[in-house]
Amino acid sequence: MTYLLALVPAVGWGIMPLITGKVGGSTVNQTFGIGAGATIVGLVAFAAAKLSGNPGAVVVSWRGFWISVLCGALWSTGQMGQFVSFKRMGVSNTMPLSTVFQLVGNSIIGVLVFGEWHSKRALIIGFCALLIVILGALMTSITDQSSGKKVTVRNFMFLLVTTFGYWVYSKFPKLPWLQNEKSLGIFLPEMIGILIGATIYTFASGNAKAFKQKEQYLNIFGGISWGIAALAYIFAGRSLGTNVAFIFTQLNVVIATLGGILVLHERKTNREMGFTILGIIFVVCGSILTAFAH
């Protein structure tokens, strides 16, 4: 059952870039939409827990509250970088590379800081699975010169640097300061932090006029998809460990990559398409292998 829960983020995070791609708008519109939509999910989850007669499920200390807000705000940095990269490289090129950067960083942090994959067997299986997923993701990002949007060194480095925000967010459920906090309790302040980060980015980039644009609000649908996925991830991360849960969630690259081609009509040559399909097979196999990294 826990593994099925870990698949919810894969679906939600895979659909999100397709929704925002269809809606369109600027990076500011999309980042704010995610923050607002995720906050709506947080408020609904909070209200549902209160009405269910289990108000203790959403209790959080002041320290836990502000750490959660900070983690959410840092996540906005990663999402902003991803949205910019969607426009520069396309969804079908960005998502595989983003997956690689997140997987490598998160796995290293998980092993060195949180002691995950602590046995020799778990380490061997975990890193073999990670290597398979990375190879698959890199295959899907192979670009011919004749294609439209390119993976350049500049675009590559920009995406890598902004992924820092994702690393912090992904280890969020396992932070030692939050170990005694309720999963639902830390969820709403984290979503509020994402909204705060998105709002700061809107004004800091000189785009206050974005609040008058319809895309600013239509992108909230993408945020709702993202928020549902984030809620499931907190529970999965605490049950399976963030390394296993996160690699499982990266099946979103399958949905986002194929969706970028089929739904957003991003062009790929026959050679690129062949590598994309092979890469997706690698990603799926590697993600399934992580279930044995215990």
PDB file of C-alpha atoms in Angstrom:
ATOM      1  CA  MET A   1       0.000   0.000   0.000  1.00  0.00           C
ATOM      2  CA  THR A   2       2.867   2.372   0.831  1.00  0.00           C
ATOM      3  CA  TYR A   3       4.373   1.806  -2.604  1.00  0.00           C
ATOM      4  CA  LEU A   4       1.045   2.730  -4.217  1.00  0.00           C
ATOM      5  CA  LEU A   5       1.075   5.908  -2.123  1.00  0.00           C
ATOM      6  CA  ALA A   6       4.581   6.660  -3.449  1.00  0.00           C
ATOM      7  CA  LEU A   7       3.171   6.539  -6.998  1.00  0.00           C
ATOM      8  CA  VAL A   8       0.723   9.397  -6.305  1.00  0.00           C
ATOM      9  CA  PRO A   9       3.512  12.035  -6.464  1.00  0.00           C
ATOM     10  CA  ALA A  10       4.725  10.465  -9.727  1.00  0.00           C
ATOM     11  CA  VAL A  11       1.311  11.062 -11.294  1.00  0.00           C
ATOM     12  CA  GLY A  12       0.714  14.499  -9.755  1.00  0.00           C
ATOM     13  CA  TRP A  13       4.176  15.855 -10.524  1.00  0.00           C
ATOM     14  CA  GLY A  14       4.085  14.350 -14.010  1.00  0.00           C
ATOM     15  CA  ILE A  15       0.763  15.988 -14.885  1.00  0.00           C
ATOM     16  CA  MET A  16       1.692  19.391 -13.429  1.00  0.00           C
ATOM     17  CA  PRO A  17       4.070  20.538 -16.221  1.00  0.00           C
ATOM     18  CA  LEU A  18       1.524  19.444 -18.813  1.00  0.00           C
ATOM     19  CA  ILE A  19      -1.187  21.581 -17.193  1.00  0.00           C
ATOM     20  CA  THR A  20       1.071  24.623 -16.901  1.00  0.00           C
ATOM     21  CA  GLY A  21       2.339  24.033 -20.443  1.00  0.00           C
ATOM     22  CA  LYS A  22      -1.211  24.029 -21.785  1.00  0.00           C
ATOM     23  CA  VAL A  23      -2.264  27.058 -19.759  1.00  0.00           C
ATOM     24  CA  GLY A  24       0.871  28.953 -20.735  1.00  0.00           C
ATOM     25  CA  GLY A  25       1.894  32.262 -19.233  1.00  0.00           C
ATOM     26  CA  SER A  26       5.222  33.456 -17.865  1.00  0.00           C
ATOM     27  CA  THR A  27       7.479  31.764 -15.342  1.00  0.00           C
ATOM     28  CA  VAL A  28       6.011  34.117 -12.737  1.00  0.00           C
ATOM     29  CA  ASN A  29       2.451  33.030 -13.623  1.00  0.00           C
ATOM     30  CA  GLN A  30       3.372  29.370 -13.373  1.00  0.00           C
ATOM     31  CA  THR A  31       5.377  29.603 -10.141  1.00  0.00           C
ATOM     32  CA  PHE A  32       2.651  31.601  -8.391  1.00  0.00           C
ATOM     33  CA  GLY A  33      -0.031  29.238  -9.688  1.00  0.00           C
ATOM     34  CA  ILE A  34       1.786  26.267  -8.163  1.00  0.00           C
ATOM     35  CA  GLY A  35       2.159  28.072  -4.832  1.00  0.00           C
ATOM     36  CA  ALA A  36      -1.501  29.124  -4.707  1.00  0.00           C
ATOM     37  CA  GLY A  37      -2.829  25.725  -5.800  1.00  0.00           C
ATOM     38  CA  ALA A  38      -0.623  23.872  -3.320  1.00  0.00           C
ATOM     39  CA  THR A  39      -1.801  26.175  -0.516  1.00  0.00           C
ATOM     40  CA  ILE A  40      -5.428  25.393  -1.399  1.00  0.00           C
ATOM     41  CA  VAL A  41      -4.656  21.674  -1.029  1.00  0.00           C
ATOM     42  CA  GLY A  42      -2.970  22.415   2.311  1.00  0.00           C
ATOM     43  CA  LEU A  43      -6.008  24.337   3.582  1.00  0.00           C
ATOM     44  CA  VAL A  44      -8.389  21.567   2.464  1.00  0.00           C
ATOM     45  CA  ALA A  45      -6.247  18.903   4.200  1.00  0.00           C
ATOM     46  CA  PHE A  46      -6.116  21.055   7.355  1.00  0.00           C
ATOM     47  CA  ALA A  47      -9.898  21.594   7.358  1.00  0.00           C
ATOM     48  CA  ALA A  48     -10.592  17.902   6.672  1.00  0.00           C
ATOM     49  CA  ALA A  49      -8.450  16.856   9.650  1.00  0.00           C
ATOM     50  CA  LYS A  50     -10.227  19.352  11.897  1.00  0.00           C
ATOM     51  CA  LEU A  51     -13.704  18.252  10.786  1.00  0.00           C
ATOM     52  CA  SER A  52     -12.830  14.567  11.063  1.00  0.00           C
ATOM     53  CA  GLY A  53     -12.578  14.876  14.817  1.00  0.00           C
ATOM     54  CA  ASN A  54      -8.785  14.469  14.803  1.00  0.00           C
ATOM     55  CA  PRO A  55      -7.491  18.041  15.300  1.00  0.00           C
ATOM     56  CA  GLY A  56      -4.264  16.711  16.819  1.00  0.00           C
ATOM     57  CA  ALA A  57      -3.189  15.523  13.345  1.00  0.00           C
ATOM     58  CA  VAL A  58      -2.510  19.112  12.256  1.00  0.00           C
ATOM     59  CA  VAL A  59      -0.785  20.372  15.412  1.00  0.00           C
ATOM     60  CA  VAL A  60       2.709  21.764  14.777  1.00  0.00           C
ATOM     61  CA  SER A  61       5.244  23.541  16.996  1.00  0.00           C
ATOM     62  CA  TRP A  62       6.390  27.058  16.183  1.00  0.00           C
ATOM     63  CA  ARG A  63       9.854  25.740  15.274  1.00  0.00           C
ATOM     64  CA  GLY A  64       8.312  23.112  12.995  1.00  0.00           C
ATOM     65  CA  PHE A  65       6.049  25.743  11.461  1.00  0.00           C
ATOM     66  CA  TRP A  66       8.844  28.120  10.464  1.00  0.00           C
ATOM     67  CA  ILE A  67      11.210  25.378   9.276  1.00  0.00           C
ATOM     68  CA  SER A  68       8.394  24.089   7.071  1.00  0.00           C
ATOM     69  CA  VAL A  69       7.749  27.585   5.694  1.00  0.00           C
ATOM     70  CA  LEU A  70      11.476  27.986   4.905  1.00  0.00           C
ATOM     71  CA  CYS A  71      11.651  24.617   3.124  1.00  0.00           C
ATOM     72  CA  GLY A  72       8.627  25.540   1.049  1.00  0.00           C
ATOM     73  CA  ALA A  73      10.146  28.899   0.102  1.00  0.00           C
ATOM     74  CA  LEU A  74      13.401  27.197  -0.964  1.00  0.00           C
ATOM     75  CA  TRP A  75      11.378  24.771  -3.103  1.00  0.00           C
ATOM     76  CA  SER A  76      10.184  27.790  -5.113  1.00  0.00           C
ATOM     77  CA  THR A  77      13.786  28.307  -6.242  1.00  0.00           C
ATOM     78  CA  GLY A  78      13.887  24.826  -7.751  1.00  0.00           C
ATOM     79  CA  GLN A  79      10.486  25.198  -9.381  1.00  0.00           C
ATOM     80  CA  MET A  80      11.349  28.595 -10.841  1.00  0.00           C
ATOM     81  CA  GLY A  81      14.474  27.072 -12.367  1.00  0.00           C
ATOM     82  CA  GLN A  82      12.451  24.222 -13.824  1.00  0.00           C
ATOM     83  CA  PHE A  83       9.826  26.523 -15.371  1.00  0.00           C
ATOM     84  CA  VAL A  84      12.537  28.690 -16.945  1.00  0.00           C
ATOM     85  CA  SER A  85      14.132  25.512 -18.311  1.00  0.00           C
ATOM     86  CA  PHE A  86      10.792  24.343 -19.758  1.00  0.00           C
ATOM     87  CA  LYS A  87      10.786  27.458 -21.916  1.00  0.00           C
ATOM     88  CA  ARG A  88      14.481  27.165 -22.851  1.00  0.00           C
ATOM     89  CA  MET A  89      14.746  23.401 -23.440  1.00  0.00           C
ATOM     90  CA  GLY A  90      11.165  22.092 -23.527  1.00  0.00           C
ATOM     91  CA  VAL A  91       9.407  19.846 -21.001  1.00  0.00           C
ATOM     92  CA  SER A  92      10.587  16.600 -22.620  1.00  0.00           C
ATOM     93  CA  ASN A  93      14.263  17.690 -22.330  1.00  0.00           C
ATOM     94  CA  THR A  94      14.069  19.412 -18.941  1.00  0.00           C
ATOM     95  CA  MET A  95      12.290  16.725 -16.921  1.00  0.00           C
ATOM     96  CA  PRO A  96      14.850  13.941 -17.518  1.00  0.00           C
ATOM     97  CA  LEU A  97      17.790  16.213 -16.636  1.00  0.00           C
ATOM     98  CA  SER A  98      15.972  17.560 -13.592  1.00  0.00           C
ATOM     99  CA  THR A  99      15.349  13.967 -12.537  1.00  0.00           C
ATOM    100  CA  VAL A 100      19.074  13.140 -12.765  1.00  0.00           C
ATOM    101  CA  PHE A 101      20.125  16.197 -10.742  1.00  0.00           C
ATOM    102  CA  GLN A 102      17.546  15.530  -8.048  1.00  0.00           C
ATOM    103  CA  LEU A 103      18.260  11.811  -7.800  1.00  0.00           C
ATOM    104  CA  VAL A 104      22.028  12.172  -7.479  1.00  0.00           C
ATOM    105  CA  GLY A 105      21.839  14.960  -4.902  1.00  0.00           C
ATOM    106  CA  ASN A 106      19.072  13.380  -2.856  1.00  0.00           C
ATOM    107  CA  SER A 107      20.686   9.933  -2.816  1.00  0.00           C
ATOM    108  CA  ILE A 108      24.045  11.277  -1.646  1.00  0.00           C
ATOM    109  CA  ILE A 109      22.376  13.354   1.085  1.00  0.00           C
ATOM    110  CA  GLY A 110      20.210  10.398   2.102  1.00  0.00           C
ATOM    111  CA  VAL A 111      23.179   8.075   2.496  1.00  0.00           C
ATOM    112  CA  LEU A 112      25.662  10.510   4.076  1.00  0.00           C
ATOM    113  CA  VAL A 113      23.327  12.537   6.300  1.00  0.00           C
ATOM    114  CA  PHE A 114      20.332  10.341   7.080  1.00  0.00           C
ATOM    115  CA  GLY A 115      21.989   6.897   6.995  1.00  0.00           C
ATOM    116  CA  GLU A 116      19.604   5.444   4.426  1.00  0.00           C
ATOM    117  CA  TRP A 117      20.632   2.308   2.488  1.00  0.00           C
ATOM    118  CA  HIS A 118      22.740   1.487   5.532  1.00  0.00           C
ATOM    119  CA  SER A 119      23.495  -2.156   4.734  1.00  0.00           C
ATOM    120  CA  LYS A 120      25.990  -3.242   2.073  1.00  0.00           C
ATOM    121  CA  ARG A 121      23.229  -5.007   0.124  1.00  0.00           C
ATOM    122  CA  ALA A 122      20.983  -1.912   0.223  1.00  0.00           C
ATOM    123  CA  LEU A 123      23.829   0.325  -0.964  1.00  0.00           C
ATOM    124  CA  ILE A 124      24.622  -1.955  -3.921  1.00  0.00           C
ATOM    125  CA  ILE A 125      20.983  -2.291  -4.975  1.00  0.00           C
ATOM    126  CA  GLY A 126      20.222   1.386  -4.337  1.00  0.00           C
ATOM    127  CA  PHE A 127      23.112   2.772  -6.347  1.00  0.00           C
ATOM    128  CA  CYS A 128      22.596   0.243  -9.169  1.00  0.00           C
ATOM    129  CA  ALA A 129      18.970   1.369  -9.350  1.00  0.00           C
ATOM    130  CA  LEU A 130      20.084   4.999  -9.269  1.00  0.00           C
ATOM    131  CA  LEU A 131      22.558   4.405 -12.107  1.00  0.00           C
ATOM    132  CA  ILE A 132      19.869   2.739 -14.231  1.00  0.00           C
ATOM    133  CA  VAL A 133      17.461   5.653 -13.672  1.00  0.00           C
ATOM    134  CA  ILE A 134      20.180   8.221 -14.476  1.00  0.00           C
ATOM    135  CA  LEU A 135      21.135   6.430 -17.700  1.00  0.00           C
ATOM    136  CA  GLY A 136      17.478   6.292 -18.683  1.00  0.00           C
ATOM    137  CA  ALA A 137      16.889   9.958 -17.941  1.00  0.00           C
ATOM    138  CA  LEU A 138      19.991  10.962 -19.921  1.00  0.00           C
ATOM    139  CA  MET A 139      18.800   8.884 -22.895  1.00  0.00           C
ATOM    140  CA  THR A 140      15.508  10.754 -22.966  1.00  0.00           C
ATOM    141  CA  SER A 141      17.326  14.104 -23.119  1.00  0.00           C
ATOM    142  CA  ILE A 142      19.447  13.274 -26.196  1.00  0.00           C
ATOM    143  CA  THR A 143      18.921  16.111 -28.688  1.00  0.00           C
ATOM    144  CA  ASP A 144      19.721  16.311 -32.396  1.00  0.00           C
ATOM    145  CA  GLN A 145      20.829  19.565 -33.951  1.00  0.00           C
ATOM    146  CA  SER A 146      17.732  19.563 -36.114  1.00  0.00           C
ATOM    147  CA  SER A 147      15.412  19.653 -33.098  1.00  0.00           C
ATOM    148  CA  GLY A 148      13.778  22.783 -31.737  1.00  0.00           C
ATOM    149  CA  LYS A 149      14.817  23.544 -28.145  1.00  0.00           C
ATOM    150  CA  LYS A 150      18.386  22.635 -27.190  1.00  0.00           C
ATOM    151  CA  VAL A 151      20.193  21.372 -24.082  1.00  0.00           C
ATOM    152  CA  THR A 152      23.093  23.849 -23.966  1.00  0.00           C
ATOM    153  CA  VAL A 153      25.824  24.096 -21.306  1.00  0.00           C
ATOM    154  CA  ARG A 154      24.281  27.347 -20.043  1.00  0.00           C
ATOM    155  CA  ASN A 155      20.829  25.790 -19.710  1.00  0.00           C
ATOM    156  CA  PHE A 156      22.334  22.669 -18.131  1.00  0.00           C
ATOM    157  CA  MET A 157      24.180  24.649 -15.423  1.00  0.00           C
ATOM    158  CA  PHE A 158      21.208  26.913 -14.682  1.00  0.00           C
ATOM    159  CA  LEU A 159      18.976  23.902 -14.031  1.00  0.00           C
ATOM    160  CA  LEU A 160      21.669  22.242 -11.881  1.00  0.00           C
ATOM    161  CA  VAL A 161      22.181  25.285  -9.622  1.00  0.00           C
ATOM    162  CA  THR A 162      18.471  25.915  -9.055  1.00  0.00           C
ATOM    163  CA  THR A 163      17.924  22.238  -8.180  1.00  0.00           C
ATOM    164  CA  PHE A 164      19.336  23.062  -4.721  1.00  0.00           C
ATOM    165  CA  GLY A 165      15.827  24.107  -3.676  1.00  0.00           C
ATOM    166  CA  TYR A 166      14.507  20.677  -4.628  1.00  0.00           C
ATOM    167  CA  TRP A 167      17.226  18.918  -2.600  1.00  0.00           C
ATOM    168  CA  VAL A 168      16.136  20.758   0.548  1.00  0.00           C
ATOM    169  CA  TYR A 169      12.467  20.064  -0.126  1.00  0.00           C
ATOM    170  CA  SER A 170      12.982  16.372  -0.876  1.00  0.00           C
ATOM    171  CA  LYS A 171      14.713  15.736   2.467  1.00  0.00           C
ATOM    172  CA  PHE A 172      12.102  17.826   4.272  1.00  0.00           C
ATOM    173  CA  PRO A 173      10.125  14.847   5.745  1.00  0.00           C
ATOM    174  CA  LYS A 174      13.303  13.462   7.355  1.00  0.00           C
ATOM    175  CA  LEU A 175      14.792  16.639   8.864  1.00  0.00           C
ATOM    176  CA  PRO A 176      15.707  15.929  12.519  1.00  0.00           C
ATOM    177  CA  TRP A 177      13.907  19.076  13.759  1.00  0.00           C
ATOM    178  CA  LEU A 178      10.655  17.734  12.306  1.00  0.00           C
ATOM    179  CA  GLN A 179      10.825  14.101  13.391  1.00  0.00           C
ATOM    180  CA  ASN A 180       8.258  14.585  16.166  1.00  0.00           C
ATOM    181  CA  GLU A 181       5.932  16.715  14.068  1.00  0.00           C
ATOM    182  CA  LYS A 182       2.720  15.399  12.512  1.00  0.00           C
ATOM    183  CA  SER A 183       2.820  14.913   8.730  1.00  0.00           C
ATOM    184  CA  LEU A 184      -0.356  16.951   8.206  1.00  0.00           C
ATOM    185  CA  GLY A 185       0.875  19.551  10.688  1.00  0.00           C
ATOM    186  CA  ILE A 186       3.957  20.434   8.645  1.00  0.00           C
ATOM    187  CA  PHE A 187       2.166  20.240   5.278  1.00  0.00           C
ATOM    188  CA  LEU A 188       0.142  23.476   5.384  1.00  0.00           C
ATOM    189  CA  PRO A 189       3.028  25.740   6.530  1.00  0.00           C
ATOM    190  CA  GLU A 190       5.219  24.208   3.824  1.00  0.00           C
ATOM    191  CA  MET A 191       2.604  25.074   1.191  1.00  0.00           C
ATOM    192  CA  ILE A 192       2.343  28.585   2.631  1.00  0.00           C
ATOM    193  CA  GLY A 193       6.126  28.860   2.301  1.00  0.00           C
ATOM    194  CA  ILE A 194       5.872  27.924  -1.382  1.00  0.00           C
ATOM    195  CA  LEU A 195       3.256  30.643  -1.909  1.00  0.00           C
ATOM    196  CA  ILE A 196       5.392  33.198  -0.051  1.00  0.00           C
ATOM    197  CA  GLY A 197       8.437  32.273  -2.148  1.00  0.00           C
ATOM    198  CA  ALA A 198       6.426  32.547  -5.360  1.00  0.00           C
ATOM    199  CA  THR A 199       5.010  35.928  -4.326  1.00  0.00           C
ATOM    200  CA  ILE A 200       8.458  37.286  -3.432  1.00  0.00           C
ATOM    201  CA  TYR A 201       9.760  36.089  -6.807  1.00  0.00           C
ATOM    202  CA  THR A 202       6.868  37.865  -8.563  1.00  0.00           C
ATOM    203  CA  PHE A 203       7.652  41.244  -6.994  1.00  0.00           C
ATOM    204  CA  ALA A 204      11.463  40.830  -6.972  1.00  0.00           C
ATOM    205  CA  SER A 205      11.433  40.196 -10.730  1.00  0.00           C
ATOM    206  CA  GLY A 206       9.394  43.367 -11.307  1.00  0.00           C
ATOM    207  CA  ASN A 207       6.322  41.501 -12.512  1.00  0.00           C
ATOM    208  CA  ALA A 208       3.614  42.764 -10.154  1.00  0.00           C
ATOM    209  CA  LYS A 209       1.412  43.212 -13.232  1.00  0.00           C
ATOM    210  CA  ALA A 210       1.183  39.418 -13.398  1.00  0.00           C
ATOM    211  CA  PHE A 211      -1.608  39.555 -10.794  1.00  0.00           C
ATOM    212  CA  LYS A 212      -3.827  41.103 -13.478  1.00  0.00           C
ATOM    213  CA  GLN A 213      -3.199  38.242 -15.924  1.00  0.00           C
ATOM    214  CA  LYS A 214      -5.591  35.291 -16.150  1.00  0.00           C
ATOM    215  CA  GLU A 215      -2.691  32.823 -16.516  1.00  0.00           C
ATOM    216  CA  GLN A 216      -1.655  33.757 -12.952  1.00  0.00           C
ATOM    217  CA  TYR A 217      -4.813  32.049 -11.721  1.00  0.00           C
ATOM    218  CA  LEU A 218      -5.413  29.353 -14.344  1.00  0.00           C
ATOM    219  CA  ASN A 219      -2.052  27.839 -13.379  1.00  0.00           C
ATOM    220  CA  ILE A 220      -3.557  27.157  -9.947  1.00  0.00           C
ATOM    221  CA  PHE A 221      -4.936  23.919 -11.437  1.00  0.00           C
ATOM    222  CA  GLY A 222      -1.343  22.772 -11.926  1.00  0.00           C
ATOM    223  CA  GLY A 223      -0.676  23.741  -8.314  1.00  0.00           C
ATOM    224  CA  ILE A 224      -3.551  21.590  -7.064  1.00  0.00           C
ATOM    225  CA  SER A 225      -2.074  18.592  -8.914  1.00  0.00           C
ATOM    226  CA  TRP A 226       1.327  19.368  -7.402  1.00  0.00           C
ATOM    227  CA  GLY A 227      -0.102  19.851  -3.890  1.00  0.00           C
ATOM    228  CA  ILE A 228      -1.861  16.475  -3.846  1.00  0.00           C
ATOM    229  CA  ALA A 229       1.400  14.848  -4.921  1.00  0.00           C
ATOM    230  CA  ALA A 230       3.353  16.709  -2.220  1.00  0.00           C
ATOM    231  CA  LEU A 231       0.946  15.578   0.505  1.00  0.00           C
ATOM    232  CA  ALA A 232       1.353  11.939  -0.525  1.00  0.00           C
ATOM    233  CA  TYR A 233       5.146  12.351  -0.671  1.00  0.00           C
ATOM    234  CA  ILE A 234       5.413  13.406   2.980  1.00  0.00           C
ATOM    235  CA  PHE A 235       3.716  10.192   4.126  1.00  0.00           C
ATOM    236  CA  ALA A 236       5.631   8.010   1.642  1.00  0.00           C
ATOM    237  CA  GLY A 237       8.957   9.618   2.561  1.00  0.00           C
ATOM    238  CA  ARG A 238       8.456   8.895   6.237  1.00  0.00           C
ATOM    239  CA  SER A 239       7.373   5.290   5.626  1.00  0.00           C
ATOM    240  CA  LEU A 240       9.848   4.210   2.940  1.00  0.00           C
ATOM    241  CA  GLY A 241      12.723   6.627   3.550  1.00  0.00           C
ATOM    242  CA  THR A 242      13.263   9.634   1.321  1.00  0.00           C
ATOM    243  CA  ASN A 243      15.707   7.843  -1.010  1.00  0.00           C
ATOM    244  CA  VAL A 244      13.293   5.065  -1.988  1.00  0.00           C
ATOM    245  CA  ALA A 245      10.206   7.299  -1.963  1.00  0.00           C
ATOM    246  CA  PHE A 246      11.864   9.987  -4.054  1.00  0.00           C
ATOM    247  CA  ILE A 247      13.230   7.634  -6.693  1.00  0.00           C
ATOM    248  CA  PHE A 248       9.771   6.083  -6.948  1.00  0.00           C
ATOM    249  CA  THR A 249       8.231   9.522  -7.485  1.00  0.00           C
ATOM    250  CA  GLN A 250      10.604  10.173 -10.357  1.00  0.00           C
ATOM    251  CA  LEU A 251       8.423   7.960 -12.525  1.00  0.00           C
ATOM    252  CA  ASN A 252       6.829  11.361 -13.183  1.00  0.00           C
ATOM    253  CA  VAL A 253       9.484  11.735 -15.883  1.00  0.00           C
ATOM    254  CA  VAL A 254       7.602   9.086 -17.888  1.00  0.00           C
ATOM    255  CA  ILE A 255       4.344  11.051 -17.786  1.00  0.00           C
ATOM    256  CA  ALA A 256       5.990  14.442 -18.312  1.00  0.00           C
ATOM    257  CA  THR A 257       8.284  13.329 -21.139  1.00  0.00           C
ATOM    258  CA  LEU A 258       5.611  11.490 -23.123  1.00  0.00           C
ATOM    259  CA  GLY A 259       3.115  14.218 -22.302  1.00  0.00           C
ATOM    260  CA  GLY A 260       5.490  16.886 -23.596  1.00  0.00           C
ATOM    261  CA  ILE A 261       5.588  15.053 -26.909  1.00  0.00           C
ATOM    262  CA  LEU A 262       1.947  13.953 -27.206  1.00  0.00           C
ATOM    263  CA  VAL A 263       0.096  16.760 -25.395  1.00  0.00           C
ATOM    264  CA  LEU A 264       2.353  19.782 -25.864  1.00  0.00           C
ATOM    265  CA  HIS A 265       3.508  18.596 -29.328  1.00  0.00           C
ATOM    266  CA  GLU A 266       7.238  19.032 -28.683  1.00  0.00           C
ATOM    267  CA  ARG A 267       9.173  17.805 -31.721  1.00  0.00           C
ATOM    268  CA  LYS A 268      11.560  14.855 -31.618  1.00  0.00           C
ATOM    269  CA  THR A 269      13.349  13.141 -34.473  1.00  0.00           C
ATOM    270  CA  ASN A 270      13.058   9.373 -34.961  1.00  0.00           C
ATOM    271  CA  ARG A 271      16.473   8.912 -33.335  1.00  0.00           C
ATOM    272  CA  GLU A 272      15.509  11.052 -30.346  1.00  0.00           C
ATOM    273  CA  MET A 273      12.208   9.206 -29.981  1.00  0.00           C
ATOM    274  CA  GLY A 274      14.005   5.845 -29.963  1.00  0.00           C
ATOM    275  CA  PHE A 275      16.325   6.970 -27.166  1.00  0.00           C
ATOM    276  CA  THR A 276      13.361   8.467 -25.287  1.00  0.00           C
ATOM    277  CA  ILE A 277      11.416   5.189 -25.274  1.00  0.00           C
ATOM    278  CA  LEU A 278      14.514   3.196 -24.246  1.00  0.00           C
ATOM    279  CA  GLY A 279      15.273   5.746 -21.549  1.00  0.00           C
ATOM    280  CA  ILE A 280      11.764   5.536 -20.126  1.00  0.00           C
ATOM    281  CA  ILE A 281      12.106   1.747 -19.870  1.00  0.00           C
ATOM    282  CA  PHE A 282      15.341   2.241 -17.900  1.00  0.00           C
ATOM    283  CA  VAL A 283      13.664   4.765 -15.575  1.00  0.00           C
ATOM    284  CA  VAL A 284      10.773   2.415 -14.829  1.00  0.00           C
ATOM    285  CA  CYS A 285      13.059  -0.596 -14.210  1.00  0.00           C
ATOM    286  CA  GLY A 286      15.410   1.407 -11.985  1.00  0.00           C
ATOM    287  CA  SER A 287      12.557   2.826  -9.936  1.00  0.00           C
ATOM    288  CA  ILE A 288      11.078  -0.632  -9.350  1.00  0.00           C
ATOM    289  CA  LEU A 289      14.526  -1.945  -8.282  1.00  0.00           C
ATOM    290  CA  THR A 290      14.678   0.606  -5.452  1.00  0.00           C
ATOM    291  CA  ALA A 291      11.895  -1.283  -3.695  1.00  0.00           C
ATOM    292  CA  PHE A 292      14.517  -3.914  -2.825  1.00  0.00           C
ATOM    293  CA  ALA A 293      17.017  -1.398  -1.333  1.00  0.00           C
ATOM    294  CA  HIS A 294      16.378  -2.180   2.332  1.00  0.00           C
TER     295      HIS A 294
END
